[in-house]
């Protein structure tokens, strides 16, 4: 039986391939579009919230929350308000240096000693909170000096004010650590920071307590060491929106760069954000099934009537969550098409019974707008029971990224390579 025989194929105006670029077949299966203009606009909107003179660190760990760290850093580096970049690992920092990024890069977590020499040479900033790190950095500094390289390890001291993750206490022990860092040869204390655990909640009392603790500790450092550490920072995205007193010298903007909200509890009135990422595929097969026909693994969905079913060649191998099985929907020709049965590793099925214009080759929007409908990452997070941050980070290596600047394609990454 030829599937296409009974698929109605009315010609409908308005069904379209998106945005002018002639897409090669290479990107028909799947691609993510990342709008660098949206990211710049989000930076501008956040900047408007800051006390003038406050810098911004763009947090682009986990490959820019799945959006691609290098092209985003390249886009943001020239902006005067961008102090530099925050990443999670030394490898992420090196990749940015390899991509030609010159501004400061801070590794926000602990780094292991095998990276120290290269970090010092490439001026990647360390987050420090352990005594042994100070000692190791000083030793490596000595060794480098022996080789004629007189570079200091630039460090930011991490203070724990309520997250209980990493950091020295905002107390006498913490002060001893700061003193030691200031006195150790080969180390230059550029910054000091803390991180808020609950800035994204409606009730800001816990966040405010952390800010006050940090502020007091900074005062104590100045008083007792006579030294003012130049780059003091505290705020994450949620802090930027709703806690102006957390600005200090620098804020650390992560999730909001990408136009995503830190949590459901945050008021949508405080900030205008434009989501940067949209995510597309193409229908590769359309067929009709009879009532009683099961769909996908486990037969969890059984057609209650004769239905038109389309197959989308995307699955959890691309980072599209399996937990959307039987719950999520995508957009086809500006309409919602529900997911039928389980999402497989590389494919899933959708109901297009009511979308007669949907046919093979038609665009499928997994995240983004199509006509009057929109699927946001927050909505996908809700439907799949996952956190929106997690969804962005998990977008797979198999997904090519297409970068848009001033409305035009400016670069493309196939997951491993930019070209
Ligand atoms: C990830 C991270 C941020 C960014 O947080 P968002 O909520 O994404 O803005 C800021 N600071 C530190 C230490 C982080 O680890």
Short mmCIF file of C-alpha atoms and ligand atoms in Angstrom, two decimals, residues 46 57-61 65 86-88 106-109 127 158 163 165-166 193-196 200 233-241 251-258 260-263 387 389, ligand 1:
data_model
loop_
_atom_site.label_atom_id
_atom_site.label_comp_id
_atom_site.label_asym_id
_atom_site.label_seq_id
_atom_site.Cartn_x
_atom_site.Cartn_y
_atom_site.Cartn_z
CA UNK A 46 19.57 43.96 31.55
CA UNK A 57 29.93 38.89 32.98
CA UNK A 58 28.22 36.81 30.31
CA UNK A 59 27.91 33.28 31.71
CA UNK A 60 28.37 30.91 28.79
CA UNK A 61 29.13 27.64 30.57
CA UNK A 65 23.53 26.85 27.85
CA UNK A 86 32.06 32.95 33.01
CA UNK A 87 32.45 29.24 32.28
CA UNK A 88 32.38 26.05 34.33
CA UNK A 106 36.54 33.17 34.93
CA UNK A 107 36.12 29.47 35.67
CA UNK A 108 33.28 29.61 38.19
CA UNK A 109 33.98 26.29 39.90
CA UNK A 127 37.86 30.62 41.48
CA UNK A 158 34.53 32.49 46.35
CA UNK A 163 24.46 28.13 48.99
CA UNK A 165 28.27 24.59 47.47
CA UNK A 166 31.78 26.04 47.25
CA UNK A 193 32.17 36.80 44.75
CA UNK A 194 29.26 34.90 46.19
CA UNK A 195 26.24 33.17 44.67
CA UNK A 196 22.59 33.43 45.70
CA UNK A 200 14.56 33.63 41.76
CA UNK A 233 30.19 40.31 42.27
CA UNK A 234 27.08 38.55 43.45
CA UNK A 235 24.02 38.75 41.17
CA UNK A 236 22.84 36.06 38.75
CA UNK A 237 20.03 36.75 36.23
CA UNK A 238 17.35 36.73 38.89
CA UNK A 239 19.38 39.18 40.98
CA UNK A 240 19.82 41.51 38.02
CA UNK A 241 16.05 41.69 37.51
CA UNK A 251 26.77 41.03 37.63
CA UNK A 252 26.80 37.52 36.21
CA UNK A 253 24.14 37.09 33.55
CA UNK A 254 23.38 33.52 32.53
CA UNK A 255 19.97 32.21 31.56
CA UNK A 256 18.52 35.64 30.75
CA UNK A 257 21.12 36.23 28.02
CA UNK A 258 19.32 33.53 26.11
CA UNK A 260 14.88 32.45 29.24
CA UNK A 261 13.40 33.01 32.69
CA UNK A 262 15.21 31.94 35.86
CA UNK A 263 11.99 30.55 37.33
CA UNK A 387 13.85 22.51 34.10
CA UNK A 389 17.95 25.35 31.87
C1 LIG B 1 25.58 29.55 36.33
C2 LIG B 1 26.00 30.62 37.21
C3 LIG B 1 25.51 31.93 37.05
C4 LIG B 1 24.43 32.29 36.07
O1 LIG B 1 23.17 32.01 36.63
P1 LIG B 1 21.80 32.30 35.86
O2 LIG B 1 20.74 31.89 36.80
O3 LIG B 1 21.83 31.43 34.64
O4 LIG B 1 21.82 33.73 35.51
C5 LIG B 1 26.04 32.92 37.87
N1 LIG B 1 26.97 32.62 38.80
C6 LIG B 1 27.46 31.38 38.99
C7 LIG B 1 28.47 31.15 40.03
C8 LIG B 1 26.98 30.34 38.21
O5 LIG B 1 27.45 29.11 38.43
#
